[in-house]
Amino acid sequence: MTEADTRHENAAHKTVTVTVDEEPVSGVSQHTTPNAILSLAGIDQATHYLVRINGRHRESFKDEGDKDITVHEREKFVSVFTGPTPTS
């Protein structure tokens, strides 16, 4: 294995800490899926989807929970509930 191969392999296994709903979530693989992030955050992926926050820009992963994404250290996300809304 060359030195370049080793660097690439190490980058593929790098983990970062992101925030979901203003709570830190550590141990997130840099190459992951929105559903994996929700799971690490302890959020039910069957009733939530993830939105990436970058300044004023929002990137929704609604119906794309298994999409491969790259995340970076201290990146911010919010979860959005998709289940039924109770009425009074």
Coordinates of C-alpha atoms in Angstrom, one line a residue:
M1 CA 0.0 0.0 0.0
T2 CA 1.4 3.4 -1.0
E3 CA 1.5 6.4 1.3
A4 CA -1.3 8.0 -0.8
D5 CA -3.5 4.9 -0.3
T6 CA -2.9 5.0 3.4
R7 CA -3.9 8.7 3.6
H8 CA -7.0 8.1 1.6
E9 CA -8.0 5.1 3.8
N10 CA -7.5 7.2 7.0
A11 CA -9.6 10.0 5.6
A12 CA -12.4 7.5 4.8
H13 CA -12.6 6.5 8.4
K14 CA -12.2 10.0 10.0
T15 CA -14.9 11.0 12.4
V16 CA -16.2 14.4 13.3
T17 CA -18.5 16.1 15.8
V18 CA -21.6 17.9 14.4
T19 CA -24.6 19.4 16.1
V20 CA -28.2 18.2 15.7
D21 CA -30.9 20.4 17.2
E22 CA -28.1 22.3 19.0
E23 CA -26.8 19.2 20.7
P24 CA -23.3 17.8 19.9
V25 CA -23.1 14.5 18.2
S26 CA -19.6 12.9 18.1
G27 CA -18.2 9.9 16.3
V28 CA -20.0 10.8 13.0
S29 CA -18.1 9.3 10.1
Q30 CA -17.1 12.0 7.6
H31 CA -18.7 10.0 4.9
T32 CA -22.2 9.0 6.1
T33 CA -25.9 9.3 5.6
P34 CA -28.5 11.6 7.1
N35 CA -30.2 8.6 8.7
A36 CA -26.9 7.5 10.4
I37 CA -26.6 11.0 11.9
L38 CA -30.2 10.9 13.2
S39 CA -29.5 7.5 14.7
L40 CA -26.3 8.7 16.4
A41 CA -28.3 11.6 17.8
G42 CA -30.9 9.3 19.2
I43 CA -33.6 10.5 16.9
D44 CA -36.2 8.2 15.2
Q45 CA -35.4 8.3 11.5
A46 CA -38.9 6.8 10.7
T47 CA -40.5 10.0 12.0
H48 CA -37.8 12.6 11.3
Y49 CA -35.6 13.9 8.5
L50 CA -32.4 15.9 8.6
V51 CA -31.7 19.5 7.3
R52 CA -28.2 20.8 7.0
I53 CA -27.8 24.5 8.1
N54 CA -25.1 26.6 6.5
G55 CA -25.7 30.3 7.3
R56 CA -29.0 31.2 5.6
H57 CA -28.9 28.2 3.3
R58 CA -30.9 25.0 4.2
E59 CA -30.3 21.6 2.6
S60 CA -33.1 19.2 3.2
F61 CA -32.6 15.5 3.1
K62 CA -36.4 14.7 3.2
D63 CA -36.9 11.4 1.4
E64 CA -33.1 11.1 1.0
G65 CA -32.2 9.5 4.3
D66 CA -29.9 6.9 2.7
K67 CA -28.1 9.5 0.5
D68 CA -24.3 9.4 0.9
I69 CA -23.1 12.8 2.2
T70 CA -19.8 14.3 3.4
V71 CA -19.9 16.1 6.7
H72 CA -17.4 18.4 8.3
E73 CA -16.3 19.3 11.9
R74 CA -18.9 21.5 13.7
E75 CA -21.4 21.4 10.9
K76 CA -25.0 22.2 12.0
F77 CA -28.1 20.2 11.4
V78 CA -31.7 20.2 12.6
S79 CA -34.2 17.4 12.7
V80 CA -37.8 17.8 11.3
F81 CA -40.7 15.8 12.7
T82 CA -42.9 14.2 10.0
G83 CA -45.3 12.3 12.2
P84 CA -48.9 13.3 13.0
T85 CA -49.5 16.5 14.8
P86 CA -51.8 16.1 17.8
T87 CA -54.9 18.2 17.9
S88 CA -56.7 19.4 21.0

